[in-house]
Coordinates of C-alpha atoms and ligand atoms in Angstrom, one line a residue:
X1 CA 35.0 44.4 -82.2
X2 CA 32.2 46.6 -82.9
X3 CA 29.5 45.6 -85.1
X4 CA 26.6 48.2 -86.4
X5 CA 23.2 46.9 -86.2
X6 CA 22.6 46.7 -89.8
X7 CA 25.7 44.1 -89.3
X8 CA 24.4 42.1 -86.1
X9 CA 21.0 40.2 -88.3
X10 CA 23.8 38.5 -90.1
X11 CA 25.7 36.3 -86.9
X12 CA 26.0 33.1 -86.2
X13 CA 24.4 31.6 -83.3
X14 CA 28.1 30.9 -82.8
X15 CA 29.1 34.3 -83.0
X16 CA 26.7 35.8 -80.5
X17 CA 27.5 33.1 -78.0
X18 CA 31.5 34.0 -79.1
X19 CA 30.4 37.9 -78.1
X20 CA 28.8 37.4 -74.8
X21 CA 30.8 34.9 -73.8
X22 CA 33.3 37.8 -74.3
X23 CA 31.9 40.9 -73.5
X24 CA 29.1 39.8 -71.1
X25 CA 29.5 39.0 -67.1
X26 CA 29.1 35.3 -66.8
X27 CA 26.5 35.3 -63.6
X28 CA 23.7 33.5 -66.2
X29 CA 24.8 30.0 -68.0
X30 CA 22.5 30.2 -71.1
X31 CA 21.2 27.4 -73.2
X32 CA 23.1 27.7 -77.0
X33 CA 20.1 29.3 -78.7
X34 CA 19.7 32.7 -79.8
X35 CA 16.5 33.6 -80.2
X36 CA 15.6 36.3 -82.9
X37 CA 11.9 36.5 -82.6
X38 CA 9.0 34.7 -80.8
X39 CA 5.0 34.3 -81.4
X40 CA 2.8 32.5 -78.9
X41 CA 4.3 29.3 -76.9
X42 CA 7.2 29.0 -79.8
X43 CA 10.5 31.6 -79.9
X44 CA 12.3 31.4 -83.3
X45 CA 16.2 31.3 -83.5
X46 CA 19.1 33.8 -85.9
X47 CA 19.1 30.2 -88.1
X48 CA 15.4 30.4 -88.9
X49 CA 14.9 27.1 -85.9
X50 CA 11.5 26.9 -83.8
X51 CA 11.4 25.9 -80.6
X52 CA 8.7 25.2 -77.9
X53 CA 9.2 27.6 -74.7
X54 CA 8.3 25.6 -71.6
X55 CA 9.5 28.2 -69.5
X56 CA 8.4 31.4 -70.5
X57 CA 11.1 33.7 -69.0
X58 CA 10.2 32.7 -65.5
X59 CA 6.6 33.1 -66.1
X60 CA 6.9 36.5 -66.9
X61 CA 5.2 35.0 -70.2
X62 CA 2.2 33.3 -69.3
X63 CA 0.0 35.3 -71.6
X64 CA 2.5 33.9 -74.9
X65 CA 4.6 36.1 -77.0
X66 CA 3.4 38.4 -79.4
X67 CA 0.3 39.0 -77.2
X68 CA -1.7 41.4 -79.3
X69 CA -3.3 42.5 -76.7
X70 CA -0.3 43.5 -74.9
X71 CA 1.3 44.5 -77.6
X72 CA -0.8 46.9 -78.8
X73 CA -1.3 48.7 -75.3
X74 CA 2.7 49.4 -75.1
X75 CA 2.7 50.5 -78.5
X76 CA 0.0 53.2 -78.2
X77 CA 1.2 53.9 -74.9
X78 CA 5.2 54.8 -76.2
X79 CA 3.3 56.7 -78.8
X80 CA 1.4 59.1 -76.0
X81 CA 3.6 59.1 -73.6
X82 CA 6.4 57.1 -71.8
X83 CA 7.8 58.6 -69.0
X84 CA 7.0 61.5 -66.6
X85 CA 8.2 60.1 -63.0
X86 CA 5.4 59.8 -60.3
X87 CA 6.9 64.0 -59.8
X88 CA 4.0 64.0 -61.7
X89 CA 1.1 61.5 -62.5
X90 CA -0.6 60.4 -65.7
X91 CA -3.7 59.2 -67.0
X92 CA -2.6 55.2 -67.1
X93 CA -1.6 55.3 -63.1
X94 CA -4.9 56.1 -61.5
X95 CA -6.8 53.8 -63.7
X96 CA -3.7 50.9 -63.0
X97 CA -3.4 51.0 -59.8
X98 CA -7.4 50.8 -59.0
X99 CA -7.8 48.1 -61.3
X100 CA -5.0 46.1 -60.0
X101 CA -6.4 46.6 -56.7
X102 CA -9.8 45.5 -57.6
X103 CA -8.4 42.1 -59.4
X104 CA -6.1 41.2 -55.8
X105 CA -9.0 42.4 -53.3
X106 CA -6.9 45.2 -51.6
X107 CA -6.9 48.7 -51.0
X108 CA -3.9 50.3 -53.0
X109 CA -0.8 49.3 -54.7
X110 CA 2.7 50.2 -54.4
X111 CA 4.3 49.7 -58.0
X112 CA 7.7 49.5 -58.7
X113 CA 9.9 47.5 -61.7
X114 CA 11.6 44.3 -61.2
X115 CA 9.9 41.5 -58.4
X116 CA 13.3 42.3 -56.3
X117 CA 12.3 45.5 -55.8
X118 CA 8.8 44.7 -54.6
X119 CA 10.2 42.3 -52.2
X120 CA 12.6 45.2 -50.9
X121 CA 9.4 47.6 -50.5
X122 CA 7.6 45.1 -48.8
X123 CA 10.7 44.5 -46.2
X124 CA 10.6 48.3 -46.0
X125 CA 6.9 48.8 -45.4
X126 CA 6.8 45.8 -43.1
X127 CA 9.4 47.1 -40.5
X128 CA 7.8 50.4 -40.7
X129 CA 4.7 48.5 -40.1
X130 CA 6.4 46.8 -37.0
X131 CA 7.9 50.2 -35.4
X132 CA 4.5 52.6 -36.1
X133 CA 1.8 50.3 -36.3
X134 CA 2.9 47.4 -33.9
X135 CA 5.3 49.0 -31.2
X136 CA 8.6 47.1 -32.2
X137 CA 11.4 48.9 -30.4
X138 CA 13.4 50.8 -32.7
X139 CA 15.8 48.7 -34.6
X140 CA 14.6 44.7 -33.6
X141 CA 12.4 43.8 -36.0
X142 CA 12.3 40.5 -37.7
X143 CA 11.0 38.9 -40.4
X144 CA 10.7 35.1 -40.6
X145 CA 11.2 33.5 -44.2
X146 CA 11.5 29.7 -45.2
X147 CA 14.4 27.8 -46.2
X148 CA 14.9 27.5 -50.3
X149 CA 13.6 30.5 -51.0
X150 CA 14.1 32.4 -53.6
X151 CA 13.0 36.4 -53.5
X152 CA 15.6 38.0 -55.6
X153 CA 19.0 38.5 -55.8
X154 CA 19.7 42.8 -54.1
X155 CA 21.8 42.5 -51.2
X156 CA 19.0 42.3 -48.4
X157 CA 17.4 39.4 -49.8
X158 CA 20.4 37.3 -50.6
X159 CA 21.6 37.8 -46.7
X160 CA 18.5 35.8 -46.3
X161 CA 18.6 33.0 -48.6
X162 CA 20.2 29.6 -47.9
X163 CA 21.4 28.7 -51.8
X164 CA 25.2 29.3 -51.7
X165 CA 25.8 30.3 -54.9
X166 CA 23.2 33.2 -54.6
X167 CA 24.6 34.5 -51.0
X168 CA 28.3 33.6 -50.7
X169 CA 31.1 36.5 -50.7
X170 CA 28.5 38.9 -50.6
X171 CA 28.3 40.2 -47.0
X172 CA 28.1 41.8 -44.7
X173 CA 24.4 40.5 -44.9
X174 CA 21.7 42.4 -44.1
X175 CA 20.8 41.3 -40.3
X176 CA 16.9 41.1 -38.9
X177 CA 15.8 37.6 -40.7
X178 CA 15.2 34.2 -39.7
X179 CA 14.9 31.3 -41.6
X180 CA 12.2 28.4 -40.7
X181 CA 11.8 25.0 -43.1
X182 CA 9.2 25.3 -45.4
X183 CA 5.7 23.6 -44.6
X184 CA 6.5 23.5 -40.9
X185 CA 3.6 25.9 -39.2
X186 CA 5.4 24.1 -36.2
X187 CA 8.7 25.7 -36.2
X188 CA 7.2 28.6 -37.9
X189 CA 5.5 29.5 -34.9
X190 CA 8.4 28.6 -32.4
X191 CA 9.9 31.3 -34.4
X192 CA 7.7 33.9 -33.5
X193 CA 7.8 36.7 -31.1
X194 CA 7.4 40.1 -29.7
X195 CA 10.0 41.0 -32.4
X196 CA 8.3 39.4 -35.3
X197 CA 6.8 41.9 -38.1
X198 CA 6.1 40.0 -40.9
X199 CA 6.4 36.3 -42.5
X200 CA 7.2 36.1 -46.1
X201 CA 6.7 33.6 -48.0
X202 CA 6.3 31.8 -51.9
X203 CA 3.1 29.9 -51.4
X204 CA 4.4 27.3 -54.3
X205 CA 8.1 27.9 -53.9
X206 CA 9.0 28.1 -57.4
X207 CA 13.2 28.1 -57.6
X208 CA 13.0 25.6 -54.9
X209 CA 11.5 23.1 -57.8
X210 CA 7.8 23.8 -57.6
X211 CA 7.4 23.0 -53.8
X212 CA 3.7 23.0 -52.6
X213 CA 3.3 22.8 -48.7
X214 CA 1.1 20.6 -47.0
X215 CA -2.6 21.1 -47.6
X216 CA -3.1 23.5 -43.9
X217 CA 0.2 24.5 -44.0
X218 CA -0.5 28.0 -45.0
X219 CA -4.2 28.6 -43.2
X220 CA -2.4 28.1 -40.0
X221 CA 0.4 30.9 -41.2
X222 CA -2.5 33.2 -41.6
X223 CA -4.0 32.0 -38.2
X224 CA -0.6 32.2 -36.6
X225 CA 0.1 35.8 -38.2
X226 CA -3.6 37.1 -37.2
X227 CA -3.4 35.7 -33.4
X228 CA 0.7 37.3 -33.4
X229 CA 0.0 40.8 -34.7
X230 CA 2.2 39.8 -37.8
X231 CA 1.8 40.4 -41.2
X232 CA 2.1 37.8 -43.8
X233 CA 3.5 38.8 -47.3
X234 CA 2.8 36.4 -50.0
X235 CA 5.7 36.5 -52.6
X236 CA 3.7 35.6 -55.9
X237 CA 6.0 37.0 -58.4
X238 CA 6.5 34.0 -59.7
X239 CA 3.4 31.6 -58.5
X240 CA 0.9 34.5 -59.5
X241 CA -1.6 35.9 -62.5
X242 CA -2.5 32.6 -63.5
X243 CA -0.1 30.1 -63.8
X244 CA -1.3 27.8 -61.2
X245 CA -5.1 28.1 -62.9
X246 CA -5.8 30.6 -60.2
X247 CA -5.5 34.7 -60.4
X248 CA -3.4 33.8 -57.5
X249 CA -1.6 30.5 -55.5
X250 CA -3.0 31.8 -52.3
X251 CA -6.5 31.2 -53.9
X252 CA -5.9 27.5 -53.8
X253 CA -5.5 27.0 -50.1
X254 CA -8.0 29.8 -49.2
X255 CA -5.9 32.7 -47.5
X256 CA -5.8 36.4 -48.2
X257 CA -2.5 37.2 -46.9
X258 CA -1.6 40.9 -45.8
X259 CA 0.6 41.7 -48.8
X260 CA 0.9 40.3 -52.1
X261 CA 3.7 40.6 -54.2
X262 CA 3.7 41.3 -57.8
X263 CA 5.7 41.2 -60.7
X264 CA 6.7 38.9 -64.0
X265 CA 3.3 37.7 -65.7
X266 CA 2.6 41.7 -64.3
X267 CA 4.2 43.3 -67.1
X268 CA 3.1 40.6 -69.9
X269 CA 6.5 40.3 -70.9
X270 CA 7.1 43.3 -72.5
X271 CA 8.7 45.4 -69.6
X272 CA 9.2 44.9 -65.9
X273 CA 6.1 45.8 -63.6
X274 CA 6.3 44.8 -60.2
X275 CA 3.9 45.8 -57.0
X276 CA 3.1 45.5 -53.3
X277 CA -0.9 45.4 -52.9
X278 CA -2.2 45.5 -49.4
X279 CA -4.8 47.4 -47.8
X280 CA -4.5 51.2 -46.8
X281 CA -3.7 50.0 -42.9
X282 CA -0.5 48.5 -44.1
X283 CA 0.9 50.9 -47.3
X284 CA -1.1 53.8 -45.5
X285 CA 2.7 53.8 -43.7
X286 CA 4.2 55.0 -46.3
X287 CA 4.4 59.0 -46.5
X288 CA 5.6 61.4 -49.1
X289 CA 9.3 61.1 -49.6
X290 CA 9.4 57.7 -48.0
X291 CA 10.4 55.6 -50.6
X292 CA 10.5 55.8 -54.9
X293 CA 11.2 54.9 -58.1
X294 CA 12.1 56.7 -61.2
X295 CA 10.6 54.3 -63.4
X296 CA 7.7 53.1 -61.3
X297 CA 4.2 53.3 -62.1
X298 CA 5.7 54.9 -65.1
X299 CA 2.6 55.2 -68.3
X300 CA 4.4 51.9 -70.4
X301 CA 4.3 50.2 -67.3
X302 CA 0.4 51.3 -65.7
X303 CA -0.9 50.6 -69.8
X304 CA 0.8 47.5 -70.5
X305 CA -0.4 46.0 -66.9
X306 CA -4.0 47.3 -67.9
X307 CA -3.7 45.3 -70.2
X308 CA -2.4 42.4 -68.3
X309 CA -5.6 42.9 -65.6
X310 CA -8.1 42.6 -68.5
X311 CA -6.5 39.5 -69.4
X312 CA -7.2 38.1 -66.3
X313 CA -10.7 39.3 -65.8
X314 CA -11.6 37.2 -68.4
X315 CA -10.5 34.0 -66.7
X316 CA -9.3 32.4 -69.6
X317 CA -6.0 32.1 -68.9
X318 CA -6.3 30.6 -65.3
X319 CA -9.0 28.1 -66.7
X320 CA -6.0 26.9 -69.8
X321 CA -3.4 26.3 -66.8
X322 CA -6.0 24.3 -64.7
X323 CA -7.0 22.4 -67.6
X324 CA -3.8 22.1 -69.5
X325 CA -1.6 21.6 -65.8
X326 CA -3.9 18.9 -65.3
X327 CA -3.1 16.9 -68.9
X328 CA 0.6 18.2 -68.6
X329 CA 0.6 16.1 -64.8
X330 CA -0.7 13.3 -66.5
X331 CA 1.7 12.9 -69.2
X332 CA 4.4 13.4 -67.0
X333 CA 3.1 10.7 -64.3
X334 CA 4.0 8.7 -67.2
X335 CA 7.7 9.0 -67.0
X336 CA 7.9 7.8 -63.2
X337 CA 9.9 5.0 -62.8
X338 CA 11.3 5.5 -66.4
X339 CA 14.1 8.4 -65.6
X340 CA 11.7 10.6 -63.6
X341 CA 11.7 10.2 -59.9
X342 CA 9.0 12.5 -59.0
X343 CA 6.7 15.1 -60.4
X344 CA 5.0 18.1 -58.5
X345 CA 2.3 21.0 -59.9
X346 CA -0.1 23.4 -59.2
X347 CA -1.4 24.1 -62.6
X348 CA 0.7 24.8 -65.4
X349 CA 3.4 24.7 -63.8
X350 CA 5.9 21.3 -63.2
X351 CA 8.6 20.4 -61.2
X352 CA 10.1 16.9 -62.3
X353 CA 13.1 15.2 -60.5
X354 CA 15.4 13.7 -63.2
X355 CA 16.6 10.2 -61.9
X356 CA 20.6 11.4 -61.4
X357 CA 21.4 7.1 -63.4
X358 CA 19.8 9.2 -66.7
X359 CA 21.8 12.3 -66.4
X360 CA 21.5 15.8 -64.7
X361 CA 19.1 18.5 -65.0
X362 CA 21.4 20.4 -67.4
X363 CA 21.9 17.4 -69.6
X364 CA 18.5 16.3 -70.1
X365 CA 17.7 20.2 -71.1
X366 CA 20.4 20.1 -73.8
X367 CA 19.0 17.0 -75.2
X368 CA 15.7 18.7 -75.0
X369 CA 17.1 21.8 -77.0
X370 CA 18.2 19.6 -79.8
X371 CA 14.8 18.4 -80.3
X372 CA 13.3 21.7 -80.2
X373 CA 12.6 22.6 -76.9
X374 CA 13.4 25.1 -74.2
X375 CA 13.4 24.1 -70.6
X376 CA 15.4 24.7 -67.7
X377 CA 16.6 23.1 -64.7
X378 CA 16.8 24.4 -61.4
X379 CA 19.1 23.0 -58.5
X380 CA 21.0 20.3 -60.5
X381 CA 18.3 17.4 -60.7
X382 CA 14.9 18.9 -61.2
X383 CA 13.0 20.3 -64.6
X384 CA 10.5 23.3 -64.3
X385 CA 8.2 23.1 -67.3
X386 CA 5.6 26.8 -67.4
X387 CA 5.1 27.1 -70.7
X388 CA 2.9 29.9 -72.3
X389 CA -0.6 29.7 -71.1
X390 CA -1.3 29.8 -75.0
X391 CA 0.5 26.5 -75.3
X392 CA -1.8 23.6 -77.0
X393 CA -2.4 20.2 -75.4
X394 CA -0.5 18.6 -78.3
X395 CA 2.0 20.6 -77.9
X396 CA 2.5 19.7 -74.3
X397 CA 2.2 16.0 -75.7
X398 CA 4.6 16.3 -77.8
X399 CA 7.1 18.0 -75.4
X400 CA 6.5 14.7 -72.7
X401 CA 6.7 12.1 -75.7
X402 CA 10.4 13.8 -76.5
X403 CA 11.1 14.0 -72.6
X404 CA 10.4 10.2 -72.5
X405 CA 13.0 9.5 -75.8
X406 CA 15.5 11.6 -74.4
X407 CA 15.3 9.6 -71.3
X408 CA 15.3 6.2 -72.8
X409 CA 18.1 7.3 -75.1
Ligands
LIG501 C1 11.8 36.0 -60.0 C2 11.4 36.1 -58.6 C3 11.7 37.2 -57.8 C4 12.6 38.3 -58.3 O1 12.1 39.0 -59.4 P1 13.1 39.8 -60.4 O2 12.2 40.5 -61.3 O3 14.1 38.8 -61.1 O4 13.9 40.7 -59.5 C5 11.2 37.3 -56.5 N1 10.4 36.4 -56.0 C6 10.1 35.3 -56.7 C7 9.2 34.2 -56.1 C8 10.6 35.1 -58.0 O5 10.3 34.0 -58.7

């Protein structure tokens, strides 16, 4: 069937499940709603049906939908120019890429598109790193990562992920990884030698079900990476610009790690931004011809992240998810003992264990949708809630009161 687009306003939310279920690959198992427009912490459905977001694509939505903001950057940005590949440069890349700089405390930034991509620069840099800089033979370096990760889905970083359904029947994986539990410093440093280059890491693992390591855990990383001659990549794609009240996770256990990673919140939801920022004696490695991408850095991109920086110079945002992770905790405390089995955050953003006697993850999100709102779960028994760092307190009362009914029902 081919339908026109003056033809596709007038489906069923029946009939576009009907058509992806048909025509699209089946690696994503969606909630039934198909949203046709969105404004703030609230995405409208093809039937006319609100619904609260408490997840907000991943986080790539903290600053809410519809930002205006945002929205009008990209606009005036498509209307200039769009595209011009970094064969040549524009007048949103210098200005971008100092001002994203300036907000991290580095020297330069790599940018690229999707936070996969970043991860796969800063694997590249980072052995680069390890052979030039450091004096790994040719060929041995290592990185260490933690068990339940979750950095993206290209072929290198799913040979070094632990979640089955992620890595199975996908190899030959890509060697020169090793994998250390999370919050150990212990067995992260009995993991450590001549061979190491880097440690990357989420601060907060986010997939993992909003996991936040012991208080020292990562000031002894940093430590441990300083005395080693390693350098230690935070991956806050996802734990990043804002969400846990802080420009950045790292913030909250007082490290500057050696790269950051970039990406979701980055491009305000409107298009896929990504970057690697580090200082000049890390990226400096990188030389003409080295590495690329078509589409990063591209003006879109370099305006609509602008935009995205100014955001957070204002502080705003970080001060909502502090304040509003802090009432969102509270009302979800409540539900211990009553369904819920345990609750973890770092500011607006929740991980809550759904007592297995009241139903699985999956379940208690359908319930959920049927009262009007969007979560998801994540490994079969936990809930993340990050809504929009626009969402209201009432809102986020009203989203734990239904989480309670659903749970008694
Ligand atoms: C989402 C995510 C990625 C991958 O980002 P994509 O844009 O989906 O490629 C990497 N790391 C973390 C921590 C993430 O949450």
């Amino acid at each position: 069937m081919t339908l026109t687009n003056e033809q596709t306003p007038t489906l069923t939310s029946a009939e576009h499940i009907a058509l992806a279920e048909a025509h699209s690959a089946h690696n994503y198992h969606p909630l039934p709603v198909v949203a046709a427009s969105a404004r703030g912490a609230w995405i409208t459905d093809v039937t006319g049906r609100s619904y609260l977001d408490c997840l907000s694509a991943y986080s790539a939505m903290n600053f809410g939908h519809a930002n205006p903001a945002i929205l009008a950057a990209a606009h005036a940005q498509l209307d200039r120019v769009s595209l011009t590949s970094r064969a040549f440069s524009h007048d949103q890349f210098g200005p971008f890429c100092a001002e994203l700089a300036a907000l991290i405390g580095k020297d330069m930034v790599l940018p690229m598109n999707t936070g996969a991509e970043a991860v796969e620069s800063a694997v590249k840099v980072a052995r680069k790193w390890g052979y030039q800089v450091k004096g790994v033979p040719d060929g041995q370096a290592t990185i260490i990562v933690a068990d339940g990760n979750f950095h993206g889905r290209t072929t290198t970083i799913v040979s070094f992920s632990d979640d089955p359904d992620a890595r199975a029947d996908y190899g030959p994986y890509t060697p020169g990884f090793r994998s250390v539990p999370f919050g150990d410093a212990a067995a992260l440093a009995a993991a450590i030698d001549e061979t190491t280059v880097a440690v990357l890491l989420e601060p907060v693992q986010g997939e993992a079900g909003i996991i936040v390591p012991p208080p020292d855990y990562l000031r002894t990383v940093r430590e441990l990476c300083t005395t080693h001659n390693v350098l230690f990549i935070a991956d806050e794609i996802q734990s990043g610009l804002a969400r846990t009240g802080n420009t950045l996770a790292c913030q909250h256990f007082d490290v500057v790690p050696d790269m950051y990673l970039l990406g979701k919140a980055l491009g305000g939801g409107a298009v896929p931004v990504s970057a690697v920022v580090a200082d000049a004696s890390v990226l400096g490695v990188l030389k003409p011809g080295q590495h690329g991408s078509t589409f990063g850095g591209n003006p879109v991109a370099c305006a609509v992240g602008r935009a995205v920086i100014e955001l957070l110079n204002t502080g705003e945002y970080q001060d909502r998810a502090r304040r509003l992770g802090h009432h969102l905790r509270t009302g979800l405390d409540s539900l211990i003992g009553q369904g819920v089995t345990q609750v973890r955050n770092l500011g607006l953003w929740a991980g809550v264990d759904i007592d297995p006697a009241f139903g699985t993850g999956r379940e208690v999100c359908e319930r959920l949708l049927t009262r009007g709102i969007l979560v998801k779960d994540t490994h079969g028994a936990t809930i993340r809630f990050a809504p929009p760092l626009v969402v209201e307190s009432t809102e986020l009362d009203w989203a734990v009161r239904n989480l309670r009914e659903v749970l008694a029902a």
